[in-house]
mmCIF file of C-alpha atoms and ligand atoms in Angstrom:
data_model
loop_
_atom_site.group_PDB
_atom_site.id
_atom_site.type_symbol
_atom_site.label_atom_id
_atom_site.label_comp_id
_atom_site.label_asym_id
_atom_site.label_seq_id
_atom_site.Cartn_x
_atom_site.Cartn_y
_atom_site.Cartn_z
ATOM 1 C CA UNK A 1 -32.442 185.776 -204.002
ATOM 2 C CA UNK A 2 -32.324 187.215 -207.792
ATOM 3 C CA UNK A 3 -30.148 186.066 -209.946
ATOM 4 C CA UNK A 4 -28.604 189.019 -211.572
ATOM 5 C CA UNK A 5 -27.608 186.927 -214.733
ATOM 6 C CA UNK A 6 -30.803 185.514 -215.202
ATOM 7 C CA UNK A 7 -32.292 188.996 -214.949
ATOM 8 C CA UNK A 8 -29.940 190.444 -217.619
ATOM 9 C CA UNK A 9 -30.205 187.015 -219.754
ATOM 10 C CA UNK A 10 -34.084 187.648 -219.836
ATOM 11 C CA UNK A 11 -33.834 191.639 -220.329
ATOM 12 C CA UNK A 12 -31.904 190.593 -223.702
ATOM 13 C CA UNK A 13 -34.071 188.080 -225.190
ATOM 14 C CA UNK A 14 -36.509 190.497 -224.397
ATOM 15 C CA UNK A 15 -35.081 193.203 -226.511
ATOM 16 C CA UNK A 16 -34.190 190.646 -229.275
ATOM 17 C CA UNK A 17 -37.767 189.239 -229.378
ATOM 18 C CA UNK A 18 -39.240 193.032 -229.729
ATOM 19 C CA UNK A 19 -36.139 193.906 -232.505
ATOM 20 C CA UNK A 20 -37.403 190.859 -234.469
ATOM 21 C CA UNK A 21 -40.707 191.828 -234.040
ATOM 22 C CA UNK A 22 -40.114 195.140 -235.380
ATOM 23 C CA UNK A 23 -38.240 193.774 -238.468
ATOM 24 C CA UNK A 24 -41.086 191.590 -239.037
ATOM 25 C CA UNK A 25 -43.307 194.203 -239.164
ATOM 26 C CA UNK A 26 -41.057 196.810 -241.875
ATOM 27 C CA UNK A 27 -40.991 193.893 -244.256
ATOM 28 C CA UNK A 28 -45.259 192.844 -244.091
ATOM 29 C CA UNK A 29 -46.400 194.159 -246.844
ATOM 30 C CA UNK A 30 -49.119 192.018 -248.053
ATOM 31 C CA UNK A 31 -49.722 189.001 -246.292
ATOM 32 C CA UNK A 32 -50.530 185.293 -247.797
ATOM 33 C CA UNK A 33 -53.628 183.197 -246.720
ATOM 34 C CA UNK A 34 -54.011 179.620 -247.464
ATOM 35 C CA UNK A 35 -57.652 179.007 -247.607
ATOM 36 C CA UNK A 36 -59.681 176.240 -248.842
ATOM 37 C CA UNK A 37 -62.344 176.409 -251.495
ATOM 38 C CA UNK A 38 -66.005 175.972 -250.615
ATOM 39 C CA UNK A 39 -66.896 174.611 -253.199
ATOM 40 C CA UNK A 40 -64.371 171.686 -254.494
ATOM 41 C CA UNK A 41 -61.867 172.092 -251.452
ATOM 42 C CA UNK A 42 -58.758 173.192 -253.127
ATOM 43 C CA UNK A 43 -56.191 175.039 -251.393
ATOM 44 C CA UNK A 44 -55.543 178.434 -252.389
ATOM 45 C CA UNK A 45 -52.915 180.644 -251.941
ATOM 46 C CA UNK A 46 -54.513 184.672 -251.563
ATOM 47 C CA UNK A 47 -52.287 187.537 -251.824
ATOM 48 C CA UNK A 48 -54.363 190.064 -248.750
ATOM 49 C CA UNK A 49 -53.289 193.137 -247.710
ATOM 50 C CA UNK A 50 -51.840 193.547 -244.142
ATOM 51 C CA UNK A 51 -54.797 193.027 -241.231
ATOM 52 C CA UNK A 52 -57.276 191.799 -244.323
ATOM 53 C CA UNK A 53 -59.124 188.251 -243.124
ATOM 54 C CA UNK A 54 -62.089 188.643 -245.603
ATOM 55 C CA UNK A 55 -60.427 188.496 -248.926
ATOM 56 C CA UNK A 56 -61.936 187.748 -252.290
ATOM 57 C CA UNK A 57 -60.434 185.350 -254.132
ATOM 58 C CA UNK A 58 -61.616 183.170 -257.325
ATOM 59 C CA UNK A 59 -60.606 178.974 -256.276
ATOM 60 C CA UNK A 60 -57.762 178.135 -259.046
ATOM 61 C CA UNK A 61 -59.278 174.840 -259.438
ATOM 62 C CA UNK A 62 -63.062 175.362 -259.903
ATOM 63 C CA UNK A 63 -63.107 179.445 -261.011
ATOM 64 C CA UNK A 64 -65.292 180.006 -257.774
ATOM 65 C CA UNK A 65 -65.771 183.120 -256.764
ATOM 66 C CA UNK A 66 -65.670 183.387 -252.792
ATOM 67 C CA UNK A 67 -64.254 185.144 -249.719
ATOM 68 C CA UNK A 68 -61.578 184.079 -247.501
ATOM 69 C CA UNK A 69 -63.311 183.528 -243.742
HETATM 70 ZN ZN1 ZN B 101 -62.670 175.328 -256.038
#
């Protein structure tokens, strides 16, 4: 048997989920990784652009220069 309200129920939070999604996506701009340093393991905070994962970044600790992995 199918539940009709179930059916609509899930057809909703289906639409809501992809709305958020979309309003998610207007407002990434750039995106912020937290990365440890390599070299004296201090947590940084990198400003990346959107899709970036190898970012350069200089530790705010120990001025080593690196790359995000
Ligand atoms: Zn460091």
């Amino acid at each position: 048997m199918v539940d009709k309200q179930a059916m609509r129920e899930e057809a909703e939070r289906l639409m809501r989920e992809a709305m958020e999604r979309k309003g998610i996506a207007v407002k990434q701009g750039d995106t912020r990784i937290v990365t440890k340093c390599g070299k004296c393991g201090a947590e940084n905070k990198v400003k990346a652009p959107k899709g970036a994962t190898r970012v350069k970044f200089t530790c705010k600790e120990c001025n080593h220069a690196q790359v995000t992995l």
